[in-house]
């Protein structure tokens, strides 16, 4: 131990000395030290017999530092706190070096009769200055040497400025040059200052090369599941330097830094007593003239847990904490495992009713003799709680009653933080908040079974309710389509949105209004009413349509993807559409009135709504409806679709899709052209125009069908934010009411993907296989999201 003594008292015959210093944490106590504690401080109090003890120290001793002089009376009066040894301490006998009496007798006494000068009166300052000036002007002769003459007589320096009386005299002037008069300005010569130019440095481009040689880590590295050498290399200052430095001092600095890093890496895996040595091998390699930066380590013992101690109040069940603390006696003390085990406890307690539990700071007492440690974890459990009420404040988007609609728990159920997180996620998915938080608040209201109610407080900060959005797309057969939407998401609280949209394109134009209430009386249930009018001008038909519909659904969103979805509703439309007329062998516009109901159910196990990489999806749709034109023609439409996704690697995904559709109960020409089934296009069989496959009229345009079958296969490869896709599609529509699985048409192509935070932007280029007259060689499709 190295320390500096601080003298606290130097009068009164006794000296109190305090030694302060530091010692290695492995020596603290007897053979125990605390893991994770670097250094410990120690203070020692000594009392010496006399003040002359310091004078007897050898010259090599540390010189005392006088900090403060304290009167002996202050010590006696208790004004200075002097540390005292603890009661019962076994202190060694300290023999008296010099007794007080002997010390006082040895100090000579001073008396005025011993020196007449002591009783003389002090001379005045003026007399002192005059005497000092006279001594300065008189010749001075040093004893044992010749007389030292002055350059010239100097007058009284103290009165040189002409003052007759001086409180403090001027400094004596001994340099004759300082008393000379200044020369005239015209005789004063100024020599220009010459600045020496910096000589070119030969060391500007000096570069010292080195190589890192890490020794002794392989044995320890083989005992862990972590690649410690890789971790060291990732953080190493020597590695980051790239084997180059400006000088050897820089290499030595990096060696010191990396030595400490290696100790940290070893400690994280349980080696708390490594011996790390570093050196710079100055013998250069003859081949590449590099120095060797050598770090050698002897890991020593790998410390293990000798005991696991949990300090906590009882829980329900009693082993809740221990079951979730995945640490066992005998296993190595690995930092990552310790932190992970503690995090699991911190998560498990709120999931099992303990809303206010907290995990304290761990303590690991290591024994260096046997190489193990006792792990102690304090846990504040707090009361076990049950869900109570909900309160809210802030800039409100809706009230506490609607928040209760979003919950998946009831009052009195055991508190579970996962359900609180679910509520928070549901609030975020409404898109009505800039910020929103949910916090558990203790009520101290007892339930009666040893638990108490916990109130959830929701802090709201409503965001802007209005948004304007737009999109642009292109597909062969559909042309360019642009759509704009204005939305007020909370015009009819709670969550009552008004949506106005308009579409403008080369083949489609229209406008519509939608009222939508999300979480309508129940979590995840949406009710909407749509009124719209649009015009479509496709190869298969041209239609002017008015439509009104109502729908109740449970749908997935990018924020909240659901495993099961459903929808049901009603719709009615009036449409004037062109259709092929066999009697005239031309196109004729007919008026159709259609009404129907619909129901849909879906199962989705995929991992992403817009960019799935694994799982599958299945959707079934039924639409009983009727057409009124020349009579009442009821029928029903049905569609079954499934897709699957498989990740070959992190970058390569294989995807497949099948779709089947049918219309039963009516002949083809009794069904409005827009309600028939078509194949071809970006969401169907790429390589062909929109609705381009199926039964063809004599004029060369499609007339649609009563059944269809489609299939697609894609290989999706992603690199960073970009991707490429190779695909093949197949499909056909038929005039028969059941899919025929015959006369399939194929399309192949390549696609590009640009991945964004709202899904991939898709560009596909495809060509038909066995192209027929009138079919395009190349078809292009641009959209958002994968094709399926």
PDB file of C-alpha atoms in Angstrom, residues 364-636:
ATOM      1  CA  UNK A 364     -21.380 -11.676  -6.408  1.00  0.00           C
ATOM      2  CA  UNK A 365     -18.846 -12.443  -3.657  1.00  0.00           C
ATOM      3  CA  UNK A 366     -15.891 -14.257  -5.214  1.00  0.00           C
ATOM      4  CA  UNK A 367     -13.468 -16.578  -3.431  1.00  0.00           C
ATOM      5  CA  UNK A 368     -10.164 -16.548  -5.276  1.00  0.00           C
ATOM      6  CA  UNK A 369      -8.764 -19.550  -3.453  1.00  0.00           C
ATOM      7  CA  UNK A 370     -11.378 -21.982  -4.745  1.00  0.00           C
ATOM      8  CA  UNK A 371     -12.512 -20.021  -7.821  1.00  0.00           C
ATOM      9  CA  UNK A 372     -16.223 -19.668  -7.136  1.00  0.00           C
ATOM     10  CA  UNK A 373     -18.707 -17.052  -6.019  1.00  0.00           C
ATOM     11  CA  UNK A 374     -21.937 -16.598  -4.090  1.00  0.00           C
ATOM     12  CA  UNK A 375     -24.585 -14.852  -6.190  1.00  0.00           C
ATOM     13  CA  UNK A 376     -27.147 -12.752  -4.317  1.00  0.00           C
ATOM     14  CA  UNK A 377     -30.129 -11.072  -6.015  1.00  0.00           C
ATOM     15  CA  UNK A 378     -32.425  -8.726  -4.085  1.00  0.00           C
ATOM     16  CA  UNK A 379     -35.958  -8.477  -5.510  1.00  0.00           C
ATOM     17  CA  UNK A 380     -38.688  -6.086  -4.407  1.00  0.00           C
ATOM     18  CA  UNK A 381     -41.858  -8.028  -5.136  1.00  0.00           C
ATOM     19  CA  UNK A 382     -44.570  -5.588  -4.128  1.00  0.00           C
ATOM     20  CA  UNK A 383     -48.254  -6.467  -3.832  1.00  0.00           C
ATOM     21  CA  UNK A 384     -49.941  -8.986  -6.109  1.00  0.00           C
ATOM     22  CA  UNK A 385     -52.545  -7.148  -8.166  1.00  0.00           C
ATOM     23  CA  UNK A 386     -55.691  -7.538 -10.242  1.00  0.00           C
ATOM     24  CA  UNK A 387     -56.970  -5.326 -13.010  1.00  0.00           C
ATOM     25  CA  UNK A 388     -59.150  -2.510 -11.738  1.00  0.00           C
ATOM     26  CA  UNK A 389     -60.374   0.577 -13.523  1.00  0.00           C
ATOM     27  CA  UNK A 390     -58.979   2.788 -16.284  1.00  0.00           C
ATOM     28  CA  UNK A 391     -58.257   6.513 -16.053  1.00  0.00           C
ATOM     29  CA  UNK A 392     -57.034   8.858 -18.754  1.00  0.00           C
ATOM     30  CA  UNK A 393     -55.925  12.445 -19.242  1.00  0.00           C
ATOM     31  CA  UNK A 394     -54.058  14.636 -21.706  1.00  0.00           C
ATOM     32  CA  UNK A 395     -55.159  15.720 -25.184  1.00  0.00           C
ATOM     33  CA  UNK A 396     -57.898  13.116 -25.582  1.00  0.00           C
ATOM     34  CA  UNK A 397     -58.728  11.267 -28.789  1.00  0.00           C
ATOM     35  CA  UNK A 398     -61.445   9.312 -26.948  1.00  0.00           C
ATOM     36  CA  UNK A 399     -62.556   8.624 -23.393  1.00  0.00           C
ATOM     37  CA  UNK A 400     -61.873   5.860 -20.879  1.00  0.00           C
ATOM     38  CA  UNK A 401     -65.021   3.936 -21.874  1.00  0.00           C
ATOM     39  CA  UNK A 402     -63.685   3.389 -25.391  1.00  0.00           C
ATOM     40  CA  UNK A 403     -60.285   2.420 -23.976  1.00  0.00           C
ATOM     41  CA  UNK A 404     -62.108  -0.302 -22.054  1.00  0.00           C
ATOM     42  CA  UNK A 405     -63.442  -1.592 -25.403  1.00  0.00           C
ATOM     43  CA  UNK A 406     -59.847  -2.078 -26.587  1.00  0.00           C
ATOM     44  CA  UNK A 407     -58.789  -4.197 -23.589  1.00  0.00           C
ATOM     45  CA  UNK A 408     -58.579  -7.992 -23.599  1.00  0.00           C
ATOM     46  CA  UNK A 409     -59.138  -8.329 -19.848  1.00  0.00           C
ATOM     47  CA  UNK A 410     -61.925  -7.779 -17.356  1.00  0.00           C
ATOM     48  CA  UNK A 411     -61.956  -6.181 -13.949  1.00  0.00           C
ATOM     49  CA  UNK A 412     -60.778  -8.628 -11.273  1.00  0.00           C
ATOM     50  CA  UNK A 413     -58.553 -10.708 -13.559  1.00  0.00           C
ATOM     51  CA  UNK A 414     -54.964 -11.231 -12.413  1.00  0.00           C
ATOM     52  CA  UNK A 415     -52.661  -8.455 -13.603  1.00  0.00           C
ATOM     53  CA  UNK A 416     -50.606  -9.469 -16.628  1.00  0.00           C
ATOM     54  CA  UNK A 417     -48.171  -7.057 -18.269  1.00  0.00           C
ATOM     55  CA  UNK A 418     -48.629  -8.816 -21.623  1.00  0.00           C
ATOM     56  CA  UNK A 419     -52.246  -7.671 -21.684  1.00  0.00           C
ATOM     57  CA  UNK A 420     -51.129  -4.144 -20.842  1.00  0.00           C
ATOM     58  CA  UNK A 421     -48.689  -4.256 -23.768  1.00  0.00           C
ATOM     59  CA  UNK A 422     -51.524  -5.530 -25.954  1.00  0.00           C
ATOM     60  CA  UNK A 423     -53.660  -2.532 -24.949  1.00  0.00           C
ATOM     61  CA  UNK A 424     -50.792  -0.169 -25.704  1.00  0.00           C
ATOM     62  CA  UNK A 425     -50.371  -1.739 -29.136  1.00  0.00           C
ATOM     63  CA  UNK A 426     -54.097  -1.442 -29.828  1.00  0.00           C
ATOM     64  CA  UNK A 427     -54.006   2.251 -28.942  1.00  0.00           C
ATOM     65  CA  UNK A 428     -51.074   2.829 -31.287  1.00  0.00           C
ATOM     66  CA  UNK A 429     -52.819   0.977 -34.123  1.00  0.00           C
ATOM     67  CA  UNK A 430     -55.697   3.497 -34.088  1.00  0.00           C
ATOM     68  CA  UNK A 431     -53.266   6.027 -35.638  1.00  0.00           C
ATOM     69  CA  UNK A 432     -54.922   8.774 -33.570  1.00  0.00           C
ATOM     70  CA  UNK A 433     -52.020   9.595 -31.255  1.00  0.00           C
ATOM     71  CA  UNK A 434     -48.743  11.442 -31.461  1.00  0.00           C
ATOM     72  CA  UNK A 435     -47.773   9.691 -28.229  1.00  0.00           C
ATOM     73  CA  UNK A 436     -49.662   7.420 -25.862  1.00  0.00           C
ATOM     74  CA  UNK A 437     -48.579   5.590 -22.726  1.00  0.00           C
ATOM     75  CA  UNK A 438     -50.152   3.110 -20.314  1.00  0.00           C
ATOM     76  CA  UNK A 439     -48.947   2.995 -16.708  1.00  0.00           C
ATOM     77  CA  UNK A 440     -49.968   0.834 -13.755  1.00  0.00           C
ATOM     78  CA  UNK A 441     -50.999   2.841 -10.678  1.00  0.00           C
ATOM     79  CA  UNK A 442     -51.242   1.371  -7.185  1.00  0.00           C
ATOM     80  CA  UNK A 443     -54.602   1.908  -5.447  1.00  0.00           C
ATOM     81  CA  UNK A 444     -54.117   0.075  -2.097  1.00  0.00           C
ATOM     82  CA  UNK A 445     -57.702  -1.171  -2.585  1.00  0.00           C
ATOM     83  CA  UNK A 446     -57.801  -4.749  -1.304  1.00  0.00           C
ATOM     84  CA  UNK A 447     -59.645  -7.425  -3.251  1.00  0.00           C
ATOM     85  CA  UNK A 448     -59.882  -9.808  -0.320  1.00  0.00           C
ATOM     86  CA  UNK A 449     -57.648 -12.688  -1.386  1.00  0.00           C
ATOM     87  CA  UNK A 450     -54.317 -11.049  -0.601  1.00  0.00           C
ATOM     88  CA  UNK A 451     -54.328  -9.037  -3.811  1.00  0.00           C
ATOM     89  CA  UNK A 452     -55.254  -5.438  -4.570  1.00  0.00           C
ATOM     90  CA  UNK A 453     -56.709  -3.617  -7.542  1.00  0.00           C
ATOM     91  CA  UNK A 454     -54.357  -1.943 -10.028  1.00  0.00           C
ATOM     92  CA  UNK A 455     -55.556   1.038 -12.051  1.00  0.00           C
ATOM     93  CA  UNK A 456     -54.263   1.600 -15.576  1.00  0.00           C
ATOM     94  CA  UNK A 457     -53.660   5.250 -16.389  1.00  0.00           C
ATOM     95  CA  UNK A 458     -53.552   6.175 -20.076  1.00  0.00           C
ATOM     96  CA  UNK A 459     -51.760   9.381 -20.998  1.00  0.00           C
ATOM     97  CA  UNK A 460     -53.015  10.614 -24.392  1.00  0.00           C
ATOM     98  CA  UNK A 461     -51.537  13.087 -26.822  1.00  0.00           C
ATOM     99  CA  UNK A 462     -53.841  13.164 -29.843  1.00  0.00           C
ATOM    100  CA  UNK A 463     -52.171  13.561 -33.220  1.00  0.00           C
ATOM    101  CA  UNK A 464     -53.419  15.362 -36.329  1.00  0.00           C
ATOM    102  CA  UNK A 465     -56.662  13.600 -37.359  1.00  0.00           C
ATOM    103  CA  UNK A 466     -56.533  14.515 -41.051  1.00  0.00           C
ATOM    104  CA  UNK A 467     -54.346  12.943 -43.706  1.00  0.00           C
ATOM    105  CA  UNK A 468     -54.010  13.216 -47.454  1.00  0.00           C
ATOM    106  CA  UNK A 469     -52.495  10.324 -49.382  1.00  0.00           C
ATOM    107  CA  UNK A 470     -51.991   9.319 -52.967  1.00  0.00           C
ATOM    108  CA  UNK A 471     -50.788   6.447 -55.099  1.00  0.00           C
ATOM    109  CA  UNK A 472     -49.887   5.813 -58.726  1.00  0.00           C
ATOM    110  CA  UNK A 473     -49.776   2.460 -60.495  1.00  0.00           C
ATOM    111  CA  UNK A 474     -49.456   0.948 -63.923  1.00  0.00           C
ATOM    112  CA  UNK A 475     -50.452  -2.420 -65.307  1.00  0.00           C
ATOM    113  CA  UNK A 476     -50.862  -3.812 -68.791  1.00  0.00           C
ATOM    114  CA  UNK A 477     -54.529  -3.671 -69.753  1.00  0.00           C
ATOM    115  CA  UNK A 478     -55.341  -1.284 -66.892  1.00  0.00           C
ATOM    116  CA  UNK A 479     -53.110   1.581 -67.916  1.00  0.00           C
ATOM    117  CA  UNK A 480     -52.002   4.298 -65.514  1.00  0.00           C
ATOM    118  CA  UNK A 481     -54.128   4.784 -62.418  1.00  0.00           C
ATOM    119  CA  UNK A 482     -53.741   7.588 -59.858  1.00  0.00           C
ATOM    120  CA  UNK A 483     -55.719   7.712 -56.653  1.00  0.00           C
ATOM    121  CA  UNK A 484     -56.000  10.431 -53.997  1.00  0.00           C
ATOM    122  CA  UNK A 485     -57.593  10.109 -50.559  1.00  0.00           C
ATOM    123  CA  UNK A 486     -58.562  12.616 -47.861  1.00  0.00           C
ATOM    124  CA  UNK A 487     -59.272  11.131 -44.437  1.00  0.00           C
ATOM    125  CA  UNK A 488     -60.487  12.500 -41.126  1.00  0.00           C
ATOM    126  CA  UNK A 489     -59.846   9.588 -38.791  1.00  0.00           C
ATOM    127  CA  UNK A 490     -61.928  10.809 -35.855  1.00  0.00           C
ATOM    128  CA  UNK A 491     -64.626  13.088 -37.214  1.00  0.00           C
ATOM    129  CA  UNK A 492     -67.294  11.063 -35.350  1.00  0.00           C
ATOM    130  CA  UNK A 493     -65.611   9.986 -32.071  1.00  0.00           C
ATOM    131  CA  UNK A 494     -64.674   7.459 -31.065  1.00  0.00           C
ATOM    132  CA  UNK A 495     -62.738   6.342 -34.166  1.00  0.00           C
ATOM    133  CA  UNK A 496     -65.398   7.396 -36.631  1.00  0.00           C
ATOM    134  CA  UNK A 497     -63.565   8.205 -39.877  1.00  0.00           C
ATOM    135  CA  UNK A 498     -64.741   9.951 -43.014  1.00  0.00           C
ATOM    136  CA  UNK A 499     -62.834   9.023 -46.188  1.00  0.00           C
ATOM    137  CA  UNK A 500     -63.202  10.774 -49.532  1.00  0.00           C
ATOM    138  CA  UNK A 501     -61.377   9.265 -52.518  1.00  0.00           C
ATOM    139  CA  UNK A 502     -61.015  10.006 -56.185  1.00  0.00           C
ATOM    140  CA  UNK A 503     -59.531   7.932 -58.994  1.00  0.00           C
ATOM    141  CA  UNK A 504     -58.216   9.145 -62.315  1.00  0.00           C
ATOM    142  CA  UNK A 505     -56.696   6.878 -64.918  1.00  0.00           C
ATOM    143  CA  UNK A 506     -56.564   5.924 -68.528  1.00  0.00           C
ATOM    144  CA  UNK A 507     -59.054   3.095 -67.990  1.00  0.00           C
ATOM    145  CA  UNK A 508     -60.789   4.014 -64.731  1.00  0.00           C
ATOM    146  CA  UNK A 509     -62.280   7.161 -63.212  1.00  0.00           C
ATOM    147  CA  UNK A 510     -64.421   7.528 -60.129  1.00  0.00           C
ATOM    148  CA  UNK A 511     -65.125   9.031 -56.713  1.00  0.00           C
ATOM    149  CA  UNK A 512     -66.481   7.717 -53.441  1.00  0.00           C
ATOM    150  CA  UNK A 513     -67.252   8.451 -49.807  1.00  0.00           C
ATOM    151  CA  UNK A 514     -66.756   5.990 -46.950  1.00  0.00           C
ATOM    152  CA  UNK A 515     -67.803   6.169 -43.316  1.00  0.00           C
ATOM    153  CA  UNK A 516     -65.792   3.758 -41.168  1.00  0.00           C
ATOM    154  CA  UNK A 517     -65.935   3.121 -37.436  1.00  0.00           C
ATOM    155  CA  UNK A 518     -63.045   1.073 -36.104  1.00  0.00           C
ATOM    156  CA  UNK A 519     -63.366  -1.014 -32.933  1.00  0.00           C
ATOM    157  CA  UNK A 520     -67.118  -0.604 -33.257  1.00  0.00           C
ATOM    158  CA  UNK A 521     -68.421  -1.806 -29.893  1.00  0.00           C
ATOM    159  CA  UNK A 522     -65.800  -4.544 -29.870  1.00  0.00           C
ATOM    160  CA  UNK A 523     -62.079  -4.813 -30.257  1.00  0.00           C
ATOM    161  CA  UNK A 524     -60.946  -5.282 -33.908  1.00  0.00           C
ATOM    162  CA  UNK A 525     -64.431  -5.017 -35.373  1.00  0.00           C
ATOM    163  CA  UNK A 526     -64.903  -2.495 -38.195  1.00  0.00           C
ATOM    164  CA  UNK A 527     -68.172  -1.198 -39.594  1.00  0.00           C
ATOM    165  CA  UNK A 528     -68.255   0.781 -42.822  1.00  0.00           C
ATOM    166  CA  UNK A 529     -70.692   2.202 -45.357  1.00  0.00           C
ATOM    167  CA  UNK A 530     -69.530   3.000 -48.895  1.00  0.00           C
ATOM    168  CA  UNK A 531     -71.167   5.055 -51.619  1.00  0.00           C
ATOM    169  CA  UNK A 532     -69.312   5.418 -54.908  1.00  0.00           C
ATOM    170  CA  UNK A 533     -69.663   6.009 -58.625  1.00  0.00           C
ATOM    171  CA  UNK A 534     -67.078   5.069 -61.256  1.00  0.00           C
ATOM    172  CA  UNK A 535     -66.445   4.405 -64.899  1.00  0.00           C
ATOM    173  CA  UNK A 536     -64.388   1.479 -66.224  1.00  0.00           C
ATOM    174  CA  UNK A 537     -63.298   1.107 -69.825  1.00  0.00           C
ATOM    175  CA  UNK A 538     -61.626  -2.274 -70.271  1.00  0.00           C
ATOM    176  CA  UNK A 539     -61.284  -4.573 -73.269  1.00  0.00           C
ATOM    177  CA  UNK A 540     -63.861  -6.933 -71.757  1.00  0.00           C
ATOM    178  CA  UNK A 541     -66.511  -4.280 -71.057  1.00  0.00           C
ATOM    179  CA  UNK A 542     -67.210  -0.611 -70.483  1.00  0.00           C
ATOM    180  CA  UNK A 543     -69.309   0.239 -67.407  1.00  0.00           C
ATOM    181  CA  UNK A 544     -70.868   3.206 -65.648  1.00  0.00           C
ATOM    182  CA  UNK A 545     -71.615   2.038 -62.122  1.00  0.00           C
ATOM    183  CA  UNK A 546     -73.165   3.362 -58.924  1.00  0.00           C
ATOM    184  CA  UNK A 547     -72.705   1.275 -55.806  1.00  0.00           C
ATOM    185  CA  UNK A 548     -73.697   1.342 -52.151  1.00  0.00           C
ATOM    186  CA  UNK A 549     -72.523  -1.231 -49.630  1.00  0.00           C
ATOM    187  CA  UNK A 550     -72.281  -1.946 -45.903  1.00  0.00           C
ATOM    188  CA  UNK A 551     -69.747  -4.258 -44.326  1.00  0.00           C
ATOM    189  CA  UNK A 552     -68.652  -5.587 -40.942  1.00  0.00           C
ATOM    190  CA  UNK A 553     -65.138  -7.016 -40.812  1.00  0.00           C
ATOM    191  CA  UNK A 554     -62.170  -8.079 -38.786  1.00  0.00           C
ATOM    192  CA  UNK A 555     -59.181  -7.269 -40.957  1.00  0.00           C
ATOM    193  CA  UNK A 556     -55.407  -7.309 -40.653  1.00  0.00           C
ATOM    194  CA  UNK A 557     -53.356  -4.124 -40.774  1.00  0.00           C
ATOM    195  CA  UNK A 558     -49.595  -3.646 -41.140  1.00  0.00           C
ATOM    196  CA  UNK A 559     -49.416  -2.772 -37.434  1.00  0.00           C
ATOM    197  CA  UNK A 560     -51.830  -5.435 -36.207  1.00  0.00           C
ATOM    198  CA  UNK A 561     -51.734  -8.598 -38.306  1.00  0.00           C
ATOM    199  CA  UNK A 562     -54.378 -11.121 -37.266  1.00  0.00           C
ATOM    200  CA  UNK A 563     -54.405 -14.886 -37.588  1.00  0.00           C
ATOM    201  CA  UNK A 564     -58.155 -15.117 -38.256  1.00  0.00           C
ATOM    202  CA  UNK A 565     -60.089 -12.553 -40.272  1.00  0.00           C
ATOM    203  CA  UNK A 566     -63.671 -12.358 -41.429  1.00  0.00           C
ATOM    204  CA  UNK A 567     -66.081 -10.055 -43.268  1.00  0.00           C
ATOM    205  CA  UNK A 568     -69.770 -10.013 -44.110  1.00  0.00           C
ATOM    206  CA  UNK A 569     -71.999  -7.453 -45.701  1.00  0.00           C
ATOM    207  CA  UNK A 570     -74.558  -6.386 -48.280  1.00  0.00           C
ATOM    208  CA  UNK A 571     -74.302  -4.414 -51.488  1.00  0.00           C
ATOM    209  CA  UNK A 572     -76.470  -3.072 -54.269  1.00  0.00           C
ATOM    210  CA  UNK A 573     -75.400  -1.557 -57.539  1.00  0.00           C
ATOM    211  CA  UNK A 574     -76.809  -0.216 -60.762  1.00  0.00           C
ATOM    212  CA  UNK A 575     -74.524  -0.515 -63.756  1.00  0.00           C
ATOM    213  CA  UNK A 576     -74.739   0.147 -67.476  1.00  0.00           C
ATOM    214  CA  UNK A 577     -72.260  -2.164 -69.201  1.00  0.00           C
ATOM    215  CA  UNK A 578     -71.364  -3.138 -72.736  1.00  0.00           C
ATOM    216  CA  UNK A 579     -71.517  -6.818 -73.626  1.00  0.00           C
ATOM    217  CA  UNK A 580     -71.148  -8.898 -76.745  1.00  0.00           C
ATOM    218  CA  UNK A 581     -74.502  -9.461 -78.465  1.00  0.00           C
ATOM    219  CA  UNK A 582     -74.543 -12.659 -80.586  1.00  0.00           C
ATOM    220  CA  UNK A 583     -77.613 -11.392 -82.456  1.00  0.00           C
ATOM    221  CA  UNK A 584     -75.847  -8.306 -83.779  1.00  0.00           C
ATOM    222  CA  UNK A 585     -72.293  -9.700 -83.561  1.00  0.00           C
ATOM    223  CA  UNK A 586     -71.315  -6.483 -81.786  1.00  0.00           C
ATOM    224  CA  UNK A 587     -71.187  -4.727 -78.440  1.00  0.00           C
ATOM    225  CA  UNK A 588     -74.357  -3.462 -76.779  1.00  0.00           C
ATOM    226  CA  UNK A 589     -74.819  -1.511 -73.538  1.00  0.00           C
ATOM    227  CA  UNK A 590     -77.248  -3.124 -71.112  1.00  0.00           C
ATOM    228  CA  UNK A 591     -78.574  -1.991 -67.729  1.00  0.00           C
ATOM    229  CA  UNK A 592     -78.112  -4.351 -64.791  1.00  0.00           C
ATOM    230  CA  UNK A 593     -79.351  -4.113 -61.213  1.00  0.00           C
ATOM    231  CA  UNK A 594     -77.437  -6.331 -58.809  1.00  0.00           C
ATOM    232  CA  UNK A 595     -78.000  -7.004 -55.111  1.00  0.00           C
ATOM    233  CA  UNK A 596     -76.362  -9.528 -52.852  1.00  0.00           C
ATOM    234  CA  UNK A 597     -74.765 -10.496 -49.586  1.00  0.00           C
ATOM    235  CA  UNK A 598     -71.244 -11.734 -49.008  1.00  0.00           C
ATOM    236  CA  UNK A 599     -69.172 -13.524 -46.429  1.00  0.00           C
ATOM    237  CA  UNK A 600     -65.442 -14.152 -46.202  1.00  0.00           C
ATOM    238  CA  UNK A 601     -63.138 -15.932 -43.784  1.00  0.00           C
ATOM    239  CA  UNK A 602     -59.338 -16.033 -43.754  1.00  0.00           C
ATOM    240  CA  UNK A 603     -56.505 -17.781 -41.937  1.00  0.00           C
ATOM    241  CA  UNK A 604     -53.073 -16.142 -41.955  1.00  0.00           C
ATOM    242  CA  UNK A 605     -49.955 -17.660 -40.333  1.00  0.00           C
ATOM    243  CA  UNK A 606     -47.447 -15.598 -42.326  1.00  0.00           C
ATOM    244  CA  UNK A 607     -44.921 -13.369 -40.601  1.00  0.00           C
ATOM    245  CA  UNK A 608     -45.643 -10.136 -42.502  1.00  0.00           C
ATOM    246  CA  UNK A 609     -48.676  -8.677 -44.194  1.00  0.00           C
ATOM    247  CA  UNK A 610     -46.896  -6.990 -47.131  1.00  0.00           C
ATOM    248  CA  UNK A 611     -43.680  -9.003 -47.346  1.00  0.00           C
ATOM    249  CA  UNK A 612     -44.198 -12.541 -45.989  1.00  0.00           C
ATOM    250  CA  UNK A 613     -41.220 -14.894 -45.745  1.00  0.00           C
ATOM    251  CA  UNK A 614     -42.764 -17.899 -43.995  1.00  0.00           C
ATOM    252  CA  UNK A 615     -46.160 -19.372 -43.161  1.00  0.00           C
ATOM    253  CA  UNK A 616     -49.295 -19.685 -45.260  1.00  0.00           C
ATOM    254  CA  UNK A 617     -52.632 -17.975 -45.972  1.00  0.00           C
ATOM    255  CA  UNK A 618     -56.060 -19.364 -46.893  1.00  0.00           C
ATOM    256  CA  UNK A 619     -59.127 -17.278 -47.859  1.00  0.00           C
ATOM    257  CA  UNK A 620     -62.650 -18.397 -48.770  1.00  0.00           C
ATOM    258  CA  UNK A 621     -65.363 -16.093 -50.204  1.00  0.00           C
ATOM    259  CA  UNK A 622     -69.078 -16.706 -50.800  1.00  0.00           C
ATOM    260  CA  UNK A 623     -71.328 -14.149 -52.549  1.00  0.00           C
ATOM    261  CA  UNK A 624     -75.007 -15.072 -53.060  1.00  0.00           C
ATOM    262  CA  UNK A 625     -76.524 -12.396 -55.315  1.00  0.00           C
ATOM    263  CA  UNK A 626     -79.083 -11.759 -58.033  1.00  0.00           C
ATOM    264  CA  UNK A 627     -79.195  -9.795 -61.258  1.00  0.00           C
ATOM    265  CA  UNK A 628     -82.321  -8.063 -62.524  1.00  0.00           C
ATOM    266  CA  UNK A 629     -82.419  -7.262 -66.240  1.00  0.00           C
ATOM    267  CA  UNK A 630     -84.952  -9.228 -68.281  1.00  0.00           C
ATOM    268  CA  UNK A 631     -85.912 -11.141 -65.196  1.00  0.00           C
ATOM    269  CA  UNK A 632     -84.686 -12.189 -61.748  1.00  0.00           C
ATOM    270  CA  UNK A 633     -81.563 -14.351 -62.024  1.00  0.00           C
ATOM    271  CA  UNK A 634     -80.120 -15.562 -58.674  1.00  0.00           C
ATOM    272  CA  UNK A 635     -76.712 -17.201 -58.451  1.00  0.00           C
ATOM    273  CA  UNK A 636     -73.756 -17.366 -56.124  1.00  0.00           C
TER     274      UNK A 636
END
